[in-house]
Amino acid sequence: MALLTRTDRKPSMTRTMWDSSVGKKTVMAVSGLIMLAYLVVHMLGNLKIFFGSDEFNEYAHALRTLGEPFLHYEWALWIIRVVLVAAVVAHAVSAYQLSRRDIKARPTKYVHKKPRASYATRTMRWGGIILGLFIVWHILDLTTGTVHPGGFEAGHPYQNVIDTFSTWYGNVVYIVAVLALGLHIRHGFWSAAQTLGVGSRTRDRAFKTIANVLALVLTVGFVSVPVAVMTGVVS
């Protein structure tokens, strides 16, 4: 009996799932929901800045001691970071590969024009690029302090936030990214519901409403911080 060669072996179920468009869309949906859950918690944490520097700094310190004494200092925070990085990479790679697959499947232009998609749908791709670049800038600004405009102070996040939003470009970069995020969530949440099979004709309106509310709340919540610094409400 001849031995099976590497090419004769059946691909694993995981590989088969990943290679399919449905599998990639599922990865996008699940990774997107993971990031959405993080964003909701992150926004609520950011709003603590309105209660003063002590409470905001204590919140930042609590993130580093999360899980103690079972976990070591900052271990929980690093676990969260690793999960988020994995979610971002999985989301970006599956989105890119689906986009390339879609282009290859349509080598020629349509004879008839397709109906115009919503603004959020048409901006998903460049919105994703904006968000990817923003994540890098945000980390270099408020985590490592590499591009921070003021004298970055580790352990003093309140002052670091004030420094960033005291510059015009810090506000522009942040607000543009948050607006792109809102559009991304508005379309992405409803799309994830469809991909995961929880959407239906009767539920479509409810999921679209939830998507719109989530996008609005997160946009307003995140933008309120730079606006508060610009107007002197937070200083």
mmCIF file of N, CA, C and O in Angstrom, residues 87-133:
data_model
loop_
_atom_site.group_PDB
_atom_site.id
_atom_site.type_symbol
_atom_site.label_atom_id
_atom_site.label_comp_id
_atom_site.label_asym_id
_atom_site.label_seq_id
_atom_site.Cartn_x
_atom_site.Cartn_y
_atom_site.Cartn_z
ATOM 1 N N ALA A 87 -6.924 39.314 18.062
ATOM 2 C CA ALA A 87 -8.204 39.660 17.447
ATOM 3 C C ALA A 87 -8.010 40.649 16.301
ATOM 4 O O ALA A 87 -8.616 40.513 15.234
ATOM 5 N N VAL A 88 -7.160 41.658 16.521
ATOM 6 C CA VAL A 88 -6.902 42.667 15.481
ATOM 7 C C VAL A 88 -6.252 42.025 14.258
ATOM 8 O O VAL A 88 -6.659 42.281 13.113
ATOM 9 N N VAL A 89 -5.242 41.173 14.489
ATOM 10 C CA VAL A 89 -4.541 40.517 13.376
ATOM 11 C C VAL A 89 -5.492 39.598 12.607
ATOM 12 O O VAL A 89 -5.543 39.614 11.371
ATOM 13 N N ALA A 90 -6.273 38.795 13.337
ATOM 14 C CA ALA A 90 -7.220 37.877 12.696
ATOM 15 C C ALA A 90 -8.258 38.649 11.887
ATOM 16 O O ALA A 90 -8.611 38.256 10.768
ATOM 17 N N HIS A 91 -8.729 39.748 12.445
ATOM 18 C CA HIS A 91 -9.736 40.576 11.775
ATOM 19 C C HIS A 91 -9.162 41.185 10.501
ATOM 20 O O HIS A 91 -9.800 41.146 9.437
ATOM 21 N N ALA A 92 -7.955 41.726 10.604
ATOM 22 C CA ALA A 92 -7.330 42.393 9.461
ATOM 23 C C ALA A 92 -6.975 41.407 8.350
ATOM 24 O O ALA A 92 -7.224 41.664 7.172
ATOM 25 N N VAL A 93 -6.395 40.264 8.732
ATOM 26 C CA VAL A 93 -5.982 39.276 7.734
ATOM 27 C C VAL A 93 -7.191 38.706 7.006
ATOM 28 O O VAL A 93 -7.198 38.589 5.772
ATOM 29 N N SER A 94 -8.233 38.342 7.751
ATOM 30 C CA SER A 94 -9.420 37.779 7.104
ATOM 31 C C SER A 94 -10.103 38.820 6.223
ATOM 32 O O SER A 94 -10.577 38.486 5.124
ATOM 33 N N ALA A 95 -10.121 40.084 6.653
ATOM 34 C CA ALA A 95 -10.724 41.145 5.841
ATOM 35 C C ALA A 95 -9.939 41.342 4.551
ATOM 36 O O ALA A 95 -10.526 41.478 3.470
ATOM 37 N N TYR A 96 -8.619 41.342 4.657
ATOM 38 C CA TYR A 96 -7.772 41.523 3.470
ATOM 39 C C TYR A 96 -7.950 40.367 2.488
ATOM 40 O O TYR A 96 -8.099 40.581 1.277
ATOM 41 N N GLN A 97 -7.936 39.146 3.007
ATOM 42 C CA GLN A 97 -8.056 37.984 2.134
ATOM 43 C C GLN A 97 -9.435 37.907 1.478
ATOM 44 O O GLN A 97 -9.552 37.533 0.303
ATOM 45 N N LEU A 98 -10.465 38.273 2.203
ATOM 46 C CA LEU A 98 -11.809 38.295 1.612
ATOM 47 C C LEU A 98 -11.889 39.356 0.518
ATOM 48 O O LEU A 98 -12.527 39.148 -0.516
ATOM 49 N N SER A 99 -11.238 40.490 0.756
ATOM 50 C CA SER A 99 -11.232 41.564 -0.232
ATOM 51 C C SER A 99 -10.521 41.123 -1.505
ATOM 52 O O SER A 99 -11.009 41.350 -2.620
ATOM 53 N N ARG A 100 -9.362 40.465 -1.349
ATOM 54 C CA ARG A 100 -8.617 39.975 -2.507
ATOM 55 C C ARG A 100 -9.417 38.902 -3.256
ATOM 56 O O ARG A 100 -9.425 38.871 -4.485
ATOM 57 N N ARG A 101 -10.079 38.061 -2.508
ATOM 58 C CA ARG A 101 -10.888 37.007 -3.136
ATOM 59 C C ARG A 101 -12.045 37.612 -3.918
ATOM 60 O O ARG A 101 -12.394 37.141 -5.000
ATOM 61 N N ASP A 102 -12.625 38.654 -3.376
ATOM 62 C CA ASP A 102 -13.742 39.321 -4.046
ATOM 63 C C ASP A 102 -13.280 39.975 -5.347
ATOM 64 O O ASP A 102 -13.972 39.923 -6.366
ATOM 65 N N ILE A 103 -12.088 40.574 -5.324
ATOM 66 C CA ILE A 103 -11.543 41.220 -6.523
ATOM 67 C C ILE A 103 -11.236 40.188 -7.607
ATOM 68 O O ILE A 103 -11.540 40.387 -8.783
ATOM 69 N N LYS A 104 -10.642 39.060 -7.212
ATOM 70 C CA LYS A 104 -10.310 38.013 -8.178
ATOM 71 C C LYS A 104 -11.556 37.395 -8.802
ATOM 72 O O LYS A 104 -11.536 36.932 -9.941
ATOM 73 N N ALA A 105 -12.630 37.372 -8.025
ATOM 74 C CA ALA A 105 -13.874 36.778 -8.524
ATOM 75 C C ALA A 105 -14.582 37.686 -9.517
ATOM 76 O O ALA A 105 -15.484 37.253 -10.221
ATOM 77 N N ARG A 106 -14.153 38.961 -9.571
ATOM 78 C CA ARG A 106 -14.777 39.916 -10.490
ATOM 79 C C ARG A 106 -13.699 40.600 -11.328
ATOM 80 O O ARG A 106 -13.378 41.761 -11.090
ATOM 81 N N PRO A 107 -13.133 39.886 -12.286
ATOM 82 C CA PRO A 107 -12.052 40.470 -13.093
ATOM 83 C C PRO A 107 -12.499 41.576 -14.018
ATOM 84 O O PRO A 107 -11.718 42.395 -14.448
ATOM 85 N N THR A 108 -13.783 41.592 -14.389
ATOM 86 C CA THR A 108 -14.291 42.632 -15.286
ATOM 87 C C THR A 108 -15.340 43.461 -14.588
ATOM 88 O O THR A 108 -15.985 42.999 -13.633
ATOM 89 N N LYS A 109 -15.508 44.654 -15.054
ATOM 90 C CA LYS A 109 -16.490 45.558 -14.459
ATOM 91 C C LYS A 109 -17.900 45.077 -14.789
ATOM 92 O O LYS A 109 -18.151 44.476 -15.819
ATOM 93 N N TYR A 110 -18.806 45.390 -13.897
ATOM 94 C CA TYR A 110 -20.198 45.046 -14.127
ATOM 95 C C TYR A 110 -20.760 45.878 -15.284
ATOM 96 O O TYR A 110 -20.437 47.054 -15.442
ATOM 97 N N VAL A 111 -21.622 45.263 -16.065
ATOM 98 C CA VAL A 111 -22.287 45.991 -17.137
ATOM 99 C C VAL A 111 -23.277 46.969 -16.533
ATOM 100 O O VAL A 111 -23.390 48.115 -16.941
ATOM 101 N N HIS A 112 -23.990 46.476 -15.533
ATOM 102 C CA HIS A 112 -24.954 47.331 -14.846
ATOM 103 C C HIS A 112 -24.376 47.747 -13.501
ATOM 104 O O HIS A 112 -23.771 46.943 -12.804
ATOM 105 N N LYS A 113 -24.584 48.959 -13.150
ATOM 106 C CA LYS A 113 -24.057 49.442 -11.877
ATOM 107 C C LYS A 113 -24.803 48.787 -10.719
ATOM 108 O O LYS A 113 -26.009 48.605 -10.761
ATOM 109 N N LYS A 114 -24.045 48.472 -9.685
ATOM 110 C CA LYS A 114 -24.658 47.913 -8.486
ATOM 111 C C LYS A 114 -25.347 49.020 -7.704
ATOM 112 O O LYS A 114 -24.943 50.174 -7.775
ATOM 113 N N PRO A 115 -26.383 48.684 -6.936
ATOM 114 C CA PRO A 115 -27.010 49.701 -6.094
ATOM 115 C C PRO A 115 -25.986 50.272 -5.132
ATOM 116 O O PRO A 115 -25.126 49.546 -4.621
ATOM 117 N N ARG A 116 -26.070 51.539 -4.878
ATOM 118 C CA ARG A 116 -25.095 52.180 -3.986
ATOM 119 C C ARG A 116 -25.251 51.652 -2.570
ATOM 120 O O ARG A 116 -26.347 51.584 -2.026
ATOM 121 N N ALA A 117 -24.138 51.271 -1.992
ATOM 122 C CA ALA A 117 -24.157 50.783 -0.610
ATOM 123 C C ALA A 117 -24.215 51.978 0.325
ATOM 124 O O ALA A 117 -24.050 53.121 -0.078
ATOM 125 N N SER A 118 -24.468 51.684 1.597
ATOM 126 C CA SER A 118 -24.514 52.754 2.580
ATOM 127 C C SER A 118 -23.134 53.377 2.732
ATOM 128 O O SER A 118 -22.124 52.791 2.348
ATOM 129 N N TYR A 119 -23.083 54.572 3.317
ATOM 130 C CA TYR A 119 -21.806 55.254 3.494
ATOM 131 C C TYR A 119 -20.863 54.420 4.344
ATOM 132 O O TYR A 119 -19.665 54.320 4.052
ATOM 133 N N ALA A 120 -21.417 53.785 5.394
ATOM 134 C CA ALA A 120 -20.581 52.967 6.270
ATOM 135 C C ALA A 120 -19.989 51.786 5.519
ATOM 136 O O ALA A 120 -18.814 51.452 5.672
ATOM 137 N N THR A 121 -20.796 51.140 4.664
ATOM 138 C CA THR A 121 -20.322 49.987 3.901
ATOM 139 C C THR A 121 -19.201 50.384 2.946
ATOM 140 O O THR A 121 -18.178 49.709 2.837
ATOM 141 N N ARG A 122 -19.384 51.525 2.271
ATOM 142 C CA ARG A 122 -18.393 51.958 1.276
ATOM 143 C C ARG A 122 -17.098 52.433 1.909
ATOM 144 O O ARG A 122 -16.080 52.557 1.249
ATOM 145 N N THR A 123 -17.136 52.726 3.202
ATOM 146 C CA THR A 123 -15.924 53.225 3.860
ATOM 147 C C THR A 123 -15.295 52.201 4.813
ATOM 148 O O THR A 123 -14.351 52.518 5.529
ATOM 149 N N MET A 124 -15.807 50.956 4.805
ATOM 150 C CA MET A 124 -15.276 49.944 5.720
ATOM 151 C C MET A 124 -13.790 49.690 5.493
ATOM 152 O O MET A 124 -13.022 49.549 6.446
ATOM 153 N N ARG A 125 -13.374 49.650 4.225
ATOM 154 C CA ARG A 125 -11.987 49.312 3.947
ATOM 155 C C ARG A 125 -11.028 50.406 4.387
ATOM 156 O O ARG A 125 -10.066 50.152 5.113
ATOM 157 N N TRP A 126 -11.275 51.643 3.922
ATOM 158 C CA TRP A 126 -10.342 52.694 4.346
ATOM 159 C C TRP A 126 -10.507 53.015 5.811
ATOM 160 O O TRP A 126 -9.569 53.438 6.484
ATOM 161 N N GLY A 127 -11.720 52.780 6.343
ATOM 162 C CA GLY A 127 -11.917 52.976 7.782
ATOM 163 C C GLY A 127 -11.069 52.016 8.586
ATOM 164 O O GLY A 127 -10.491 52.378 9.619
ATOM 165 N N GLY A 128 -10.969 50.767 8.114
ATOM 166 C CA GLY A 128 -10.140 49.778 8.791
ATOM 167 C C GLY A 128 -8.672 50.165 8.775
ATOM 168 O O GLY A 128 -7.949 49.969 9.758
ATOM 169 N N ILE A 129 -8.223 50.727 7.650
ATOM 170 C CA ILE A 129 -6.825 51.177 7.546
ATOM 171 C C ILE A 129 -6.567 52.320 8.519
ATOM 172 O O ILE A 129 -5.539 52.350 9.209
ATOM 173 N N ILE A 130 -7.500 53.272 8.586
ATOM 174 C CA ILE A 130 -7.363 54.397 9.518
ATOM 175 C C ILE A 130 -7.261 53.887 10.952
ATOM 176 O O ILE A 130 -6.413 54.336 11.733
ATOM 177 N N LEU A 131 -8.119 52.943 11.298
ATOM 178 C CA LEU A 131 -8.119 52.416 12.664
ATOM 179 C C LEU A 131 -6.826 51.659 12.971
ATOM 180 O O LEU A 131 -6.290 51.744 14.076
ATOM 181 N N GLY A 132 -6.313 50.920 11.977
ATOM 182 C CA GLY A 132 -5.055 50.211 12.175
ATOM 183 C C GLY A 132 -3.908 51.157 12.447
ATOM 184 O O GLY A 132 -3.107 50.946 13.373
ATOM 185 N N LEU A 133 -3.824 52.231 11.663
ATOM 186 C CA LEU A 133 -2.777 53.236 11.861
ATOM 187 C C LEU A 133 -2.960 53.955 13.203
ATOM 188 O O LEU A 133 -1.984 54.257 13.895
#
